[in-house]
Amino acid sequence: MTRFLLPGAVLLSAALWLYATTTALPLAQWPFLRPVPLWHSETMDSAQILFAYGTLPRAVVAILAGAVLGLAGALMQAVLRNPLADPTTLGTAAGAQLALVAATIFAPGLLANGNAVVALSGAGLATGLVLALGAQRGFAPVTVTIAGMLIGLLASAIATAITLSQGHYLLSLVIWNGGALTQQDWVGVRHLAMVLIVALILAGLLARPLMVLSLGQAGARGLGLRTAPLRLATLTLAVLLSATVSAEVGLVGFVGLAAPAIVRRLGARSLLQRLLGAPVAGAVILSLCDNSLQAIAAAGGPDWPTGALTGLIGGPLLIWLLPGMRAQVPPGTEESDTSIRRTLTPARSLGLLTLALCAVFIAALFLGRGPTGWGVLAPELRETFLGLRATVLVAAVAAGALLATSGAVLQRLTANPMAAPEVLGVTGGAALGYAATVFALATPNALALAIGTSVGGALALAGLSAYALRTDMSPARILLAGLAIGALASAMLAAIMTADDPRAWLVLGWLAGSAAQVTPVGAAALAALAVAALIATVLMAGWLEILPLGQAVAAALGLPVGRVRLALIALAGLATGAATLLIGPVSFVGLMAPHIARSLGLVRPIPFVIGSWLLGAILMAIAAFGARSAAYPYDLPLGLFATLIGAPWLFVTLLRRRSA
Amino acid sequence: MTPTPQGFQTQNLTHRVPGRNLLEDLSVQIQPGVVTALIGRNGSGKSTLLKHLSGQLRPSNGTVHFQDRAIHDWPPRALARTLAYLPQTPPPAEGMQLTELVALGRYPWRGTLGRLGTADHAVIDDALRQCGIDHLRDRLVETLSGGERQRGWIAMMLAQQAQWLLLDEPISALDVAHQVEVLALVQRMCRDKGLSAVVVLHDVNMAARYCDQVIALGQGKLVLQGPISTLMTAEALARVYGLPMHVSHDGPQAFALPR
């Protein structure tokens, strides 16, 4: 059966392409089927010009871009010995996208000579960051992938923020986010073909040393291979390939992941077979995706960008690949760090944190920027402003505490300090729910939005739980499944955004996180939820102590592991969903707060949970204050501000924890 | 051999993974009150059998009974009060003091919300003393040496007050002195306190010195079962390891070396 998979896909793709093209231009009028003169635009009518300079190069670009991505994925997977590596999962593509968005806005001059250089530097920077993080864990596949997708998330968040701050004229970029393959001439074809040919030759040269590298670092050194230059050269080539595609056609996700996986499935054993087979598979995948979408559009359906479709395929693909990963993880590399300090006086630390929270809260309530500059809120203004400020602050503090609780639970549950609700996919699902509500109802009110968001979050959680129940639920893999769900959600969001609908801006605004519409009732409800979550978590502290010791030990101690994990995931999901409604899907508070708690030496479950809760609240209080004051008189989006505080801190800590 | 209502009984136990059977039609009995060694070559199914005995795996075929009850019919906490299991590589107990690790052994008795009483603390102290690690009680587990950490985990099993100890290669990462310490402890618990133990071992001489019974596996099938003395013959060892071995005796103690 598998023998006919690839030829079948080629035939199907060709048929779809013919259908789409002949709908636009009947076969009889194809320019090159007629006698001379062939390619003179003077003799062609507009439909024929469109065919010769739009349709035809688009088909070739799909094939070439797919091949380039397939090769990039195969190279990355070979050099990192990680079957989950690909330009999407390593953050490469998102880095290129962010660089292009930033350059378009802040330094359009840089793009005068084409955008390849800008895309390349963004891609290289993001990949380098991910690998620097991964190096501390011996490049353990799942950890590297989690770091990569986190950085990808962050890059997209910042790109969204920039888009948002600039209004409509970036709509074309939003479309570009979705990876549209539309062409106006043959320049893109020439670029991609050149890059592909050179890269194939280089890949052929790299194949032998890469095969030696597959023995592992120590084994390769034993055979006299200098691993560092080889790794650097291969990764540079792969990043170059990915950046070229980003520059030419935009964000086309997961082709680099799918192509080598399919080639492996079809029986390519040797590395050379995989390096040569992956481009073929990639070309088939991308052109099949593109031709399907063209056929849909030709049949009168909506015109979606191709990248959105590959994104839709990517999430499920990742989940499908995960179970087979078991044997390929180097032992010990996915354990958490063991070198942590532990405070002897957790009660005192918690007391100080409580005081700090009160101080920050009061300061944020009364201090601020007004028409007359910085100062304490004047007494006569208090009646008007205190209530408003208090509402936003309470909501923000509660949301921060909820996210932090969720993060603390997830980090204990998975024994992985990279775990966070942002990674769980719940926020992505909630975002989809919000978007769906905005588009489904003519005038959505707050309650409808709340329900829609919660349902979206719950569905993402249900999908994750179904996956988790089916497999034996290794923690790191749950995280990756969560990330896959998140990727799926953002691909669908990208598709929604390209609809060029004013409602898309409503969703985009929410994605950056805004606390402006919070009502006092909503804030109070959120606060009650935060307190309830804290109590529930403290009651579950016994579980949180045993679970990091792993399934075998937990089961041997009589813990009903499956049910306990589900209960904790449900708690984390609910807390995240509620908080997400207010501050948008990305904030990194859920990742940061538990991290800080650990670095303060709050290691035991109960102090850890309470400390994380307090720190999450403090962080969001600061974010709320900053969002209100930084650009006075305008309110910046709350979630965005939290992200911008959180991201640099995150990288500094993660990079610092270098272990030998 | 007569059936042993107080011990383990597997009936045609089979564990299939794609491509092969890790265990095939295995029917064994394990008696209480003694130390039973599980031996065999790498990949012979020792660890898989131990995981089945502790109820972590579902048989593809056949049954596992513990004290006349199917292992999966035991409620998790009741099972944990009777049966303690130590995995091959104990996880890092991050940020935990040794006493806190040992105190986890009280979970099956106290549950999530129960607080530890004086009786519990007496049990924990006793377990620490039994394992000779009383002086390390306030140390963080990750700062202990391999032998100390292993004894810490065994202390946790003792604090569980289970009648049965299942240990998966408890000595493979230890030096000879610590190997002796750990196995002597297990033997003493069985002799003096009437506990029962099943221990996966690679070293036949250690098995001969510290175990009473032996179950030898080869490619998922039973090769031999009986008192440890039945293993310590050149013929039996050749069947288990496929290697000519020389067995000599020093008093009652037999030891084997490859020829």
mmCIF file with all atom_site columns, N, CA, C and O in Angstrom, chain A residues 74 78 206-212 214 269-276:
data_model
loop_
_atom_site.group_PDB
_atom_site.id
_atom_site.type_symbol
_atom_site.label_atom_id
_atom_site.label_alt_id
_atom_site.label_comp_id
_atom_site.label_asym_id
_atom_site.label_entity_id
_atom_site.label_seq_id
_atom_site.pdbx_PDB_ins_code
_atom_site.Cartn_x
_atom_site.Cartn_y
_atom_site.Cartn_z
_atom_site.occupancy
_atom_site.B_iso_or_equiv
_atom_site.pdbx_formal_charge
_atom_site.auth_seq_id
_atom_site.auth_comp_id
_atom_site.auth_asym_id
_atom_site.auth_atom_id
_atom_site.pdbx_PDB_model_num
ATOM 1  N N  . ALA A 1 74  ? 15.059 17.509 7.012  1.00 0.00 ? 74  ALA A N  1
ATOM 2  C CA . ALA A 1 74  ? 15.884 16.296 7.071  1.00 0.00 ? 74  ALA A CA 1
ATOM 3  C C  . ALA A 1 74  ? 17.259 16.607 7.653  1.00 0.00 ? 74  ALA A C  1
ATOM 4  O O  . ALA A 1 74  ? 17.786 15.837 8.456  1.00 0.00 ? 74  ALA A O  1
ATOM 5  N N  . ALA A 1 78  ? 18.730 15.201 11.160 1.00 0.00 ? 78  ALA A N  1
ATOM 6  C CA . ALA A 1 78  ? 19.940 14.391 11.176 1.00 0.00 ? 78  ALA A CA 1
ATOM 7  C C  . ALA A 1 78  ? 20.955 14.961 12.156 1.00 0.00 ? 78  ALA A C  1
ATOM 8  O O  . ALA A 1 78  ? 21.541 14.233 12.953 1.00 0.00 ? 78  ALA A O  1
ATOM 9  N N  . LEU A 1 206 ? 27.636 16.443 3.011  1.00 0.00 ? 206 LEU A N  1
ATOM 10 C CA . LEU A 1 206 ? 27.529 16.323 4.467  1.00 0.00 ? 206 LEU A CA 1
ATOM 11 C C  . LEU A 1 206 ? 27.035 14.945 4.901  1.00 0.00 ? 206 LEU A C  1
ATOM 12 O O  . LEU A 1 206 ? 27.114 14.605 6.082  1.00 0.00 ? 206 LEU A O  1
ATOM 13 N N  . ALA A 1 207 ? 26.503 14.174 3.964  1.00 0.00 ? 207 ALA A N  1
ATOM 14 C CA . ALA A 1 207 ? 25.804 12.948 4.354  1.00 0.00 ? 207 ALA A CA 1
ATOM 15 C C  . ALA A 1 207 ? 26.698 11.989 5.133  1.00 0.00 ? 207 ALA A C  1
ATOM 16 O O  . ALA A 1 207 ? 26.293 11.446 6.159  1.00 0.00 ? 207 ALA A O  1
ATOM 17 N N  . ARG A 1 208 ? 27.925 11.791 4.624  1.00 0.00 ? 208 ARG A N  1
ATOM 18 C CA . ARG A 1 208 ? 28.786 10.802 5.283  1.00 0.00 ? 208 ARG A CA 1
ATOM 19 C C  . ARG A 1 208 ? 29.133 11.200 6.709  1.00 0.00 ? 208 ARG A C  1
ATOM 20 O O  . ARG A 1 208 ? 28.931 10.418 7.646  1.00 0.00 ? 208 ARG A O  1
ATOM 21 N N  . PRO A 1 209 ? 29.703 12.417 6.904  1.00 0.00 ? 209 PRO A N  1
ATOM 22 C CA . PRO A 1 209 ? 29.991 12.796 8.294  1.00 0.00 ? 209 PRO A CA 1
ATOM 23 C C  . PRO A 1 209 ? 28.753 12.798 9.187  1.00 0.00 ? 209 PRO A C  1
ATOM 24 O O  . PRO A 1 209 ? 28.834 12.435 10.363 1.00 0.00 ? 209 PRO A O  1
ATOM 25 N N  . LEU A 1 210 ? 27.597 13.161 8.632  1.00 0.00 ? 210 LEU A N  1
ATOM 26 C CA . LEU A 1 210 ? 26.373 13.154 9.453  1.00 0.00 ? 210 LEU A CA 1
ATOM 27 C C  . LEU A 1 210 ? 26.039 11.743 9.903  1.00 0.00 ? 210 LEU A C  1
ATOM 28 O O  . LEU A 1 210 ? 25.498 11.536 10.984 1.00 0.00 ? 210 LEU A O  1
ATOM 29 N N  . MET A 1 211 ? 26.338 10.768 9.047  1.00 0.00 ? 211 MET A N  1
ATOM 30 C CA . MET A 1 211 ? 26.070 9.385  9.406  1.00 0.00 ? 211 MET A CA 1
ATOM 31 C C  . MET A 1 211 ? 26.930 8.997  10.606 1.00 0.00 ? 211 MET A C  1
ATOM 32 O O  . MET A 1 211 ? 26.463 8.331  11.526 1.00 0.00 ? 211 MET A O  1
ATOM 33 N N  . VAL A 1 212 ? 28.188 9.445  10.582 1.00 0.00 ? 212 VAL A N  1
ATOM 34 C CA . VAL A 1 212 ? 29.069 9.162  11.725 1.00 0.00 ? 212 VAL A CA 1
ATOM 35 C C  . VAL A 1 212 ? 28.522 9.845  12.970 1.00 0.00 ? 212 VAL A C  1
ATOM 36 O O  . VAL A 1 212 ? 28.527 9.277  14.060 1.00 0.00 ? 212 VAL A O  1
ATOM 37 N N  . SER A 1 214 ? 25.589 10.249 13.756 1.00 0.00 ? 214 SER A N  1
ATOM 38 C CA . SER A 1 214 ? 24.427 9.558  14.303 1.00 0.00 ? 214 SER A CA 1
ATOM 39 C C  . SER A 1 214 ? 24.836 8.577  15.393 1.00 0.00 ? 214 SER A C  1
ATOM 40 O O  . SER A 1 214 ? 23.989 8.037  16.090 1.00 0.00 ? 214 SER A O  1
ATOM 41 N N  . ARG A 1 269 ? 16.059 3.974  4.883  1.00 0.00 ? 269 ARG A N  1
ATOM 42 C CA . ARG A 1 269 ? 16.823 3.648  6.085  1.00 0.00 ? 269 ARG A CA 1
ATOM 43 C C  . ARG A 1 269 ? 18.068 4.512  6.195  1.00 0.00 ? 269 ARG A C  1
ATOM 44 O O  . ARG A 1 269 ? 18.345 5.094  7.224  1.00 0.00 ? 269 ARG A O  1
ATOM 45 N N  . SER A 1 270 ? 18.844 4.592  5.103  1.00 0.00 ? 270 SER A N  1
ATOM 46 C CA . SER A 1 270 ? 20.121 5.300  5.220  1.00 0.00 ? 270 SER A CA 1
ATOM 47 C C  . SER A 1 270 ? 19.883 6.804  5.208  1.00 0.00 ? 270 SER A C  1
ATOM 48 O O  . SER A 1 270 ? 18.854 7.297  4.743  1.00 0.00 ? 270 SER A O  1
ATOM 49 N N  . LEU A 1 271 ? 20.862 7.510  5.731  1.00 0.00 ? 271 LEU A N  1
ATOM 50 C CA . LEU A 1 271 ? 20.749 8.950  5.837  1.00 0.00 ? 271 LEU A CA 1
ATOM 51 C C  . LEU A 1 271 ? 20.677 9.595  4.456  1.00 0.00 ? 271 LEU A C  1
ATOM 52 O O  . LEU A 1 271 ? 19.896 10.515 4.220  1.00 0.00 ? 271 LEU A O  1
ATOM 53 N N  . LEU A 1 272 ? 21.470 9.071  3.526  1.00 0.00 ? 272 LEU A N  1
ATOM 54 C CA . LEU A 1 272 ? 21.492 9.654  2.189  1.00 0.00 ? 272 LEU A CA 1
ATOM 55 C C  . LEU A 1 272 ? 20.118 9.508  1.540  1.00 0.00 ? 272 LEU A C  1
ATOM 56 O O  . LEU A 1 272 ? 19.606 10.448 0.919  1.00 0.00 ? 272 LEU A O  1
ATOM 57 N N  . GLN A 1 273 ? 19.507 8.341  1.702  1.00 0.00 ? 273 GLN A N  1
ATOM 58 C CA . GLN A 1 273 ? 18.156 8.137  1.170  1.00 0.00 ? 273 GLN A CA 1
ATOM 59 C C  . GLN A 1 273 ? 17.199 9.169  1.741  1.00 0.00 ? 273 GLN A C  1
ATOM 60 O O  . GLN A 1 273 ? 16.360 9.713  1.035  1.00 0.00 ? 273 GLN A O  1
ATOM 61 N N  . ARG A 1 274 ? 17.373 9.422  3.059  1.00 0.00 ? 274 ARG A N  1
ATOM 62 C CA . ARG A 1 274 ? 16.453 10.369 3.680  1.00 0.00 ? 274 ARG A CA 1
ATOM 63 C C  . ARG A 1 274 ? 16.711 11.787 3.186  1.00 0.00 ? 274 ARG A C  1
ATOM 64 O O  . ARG A 1 274 ? 15.785 12.540 2.932  1.00 0.00 ? 274 ARG A O  1
ATOM 65 N N  . LEU A 1 275 ? 17.990 12.138 3.039  1.00 0.00 ? 275 LEU A N  1
ATOM 66 C CA . LEU A 1 275 ? 18.318 13.493 2.592  1.00 0.00 ? 275 LEU A CA 1
ATOM 67 C C  . LEU A 1 275 ? 17.828 13.735 1.177  1.00 0.00 ? 275 LEU A C  1
ATOM 68 O O  . LEU A 1 275 ? 17.435 14.842 0.825  1.00 0.00 ? 275 LEU A O  1
ATOM 69 N N  . LEU A 1 276 ? 17.849 12.701 0.354  1.00 0.00 ? 276 LEU A N  1
ATOM 70 C CA . LEU A 1 276 ? 17.388 12.881 -1.025 1.00 0.00 ? 276 LEU A CA 1
ATOM 71 C C  . LEU A 1 276 ? 15.884 12.672 -1.143 1.00 0.00 ? 276 LEU A C  1
ATOM 72 O O  . LEU A 1 276 ? 15.222 13.274 -1.987 1.00 0.00 ? 276 LEU A O  1
#
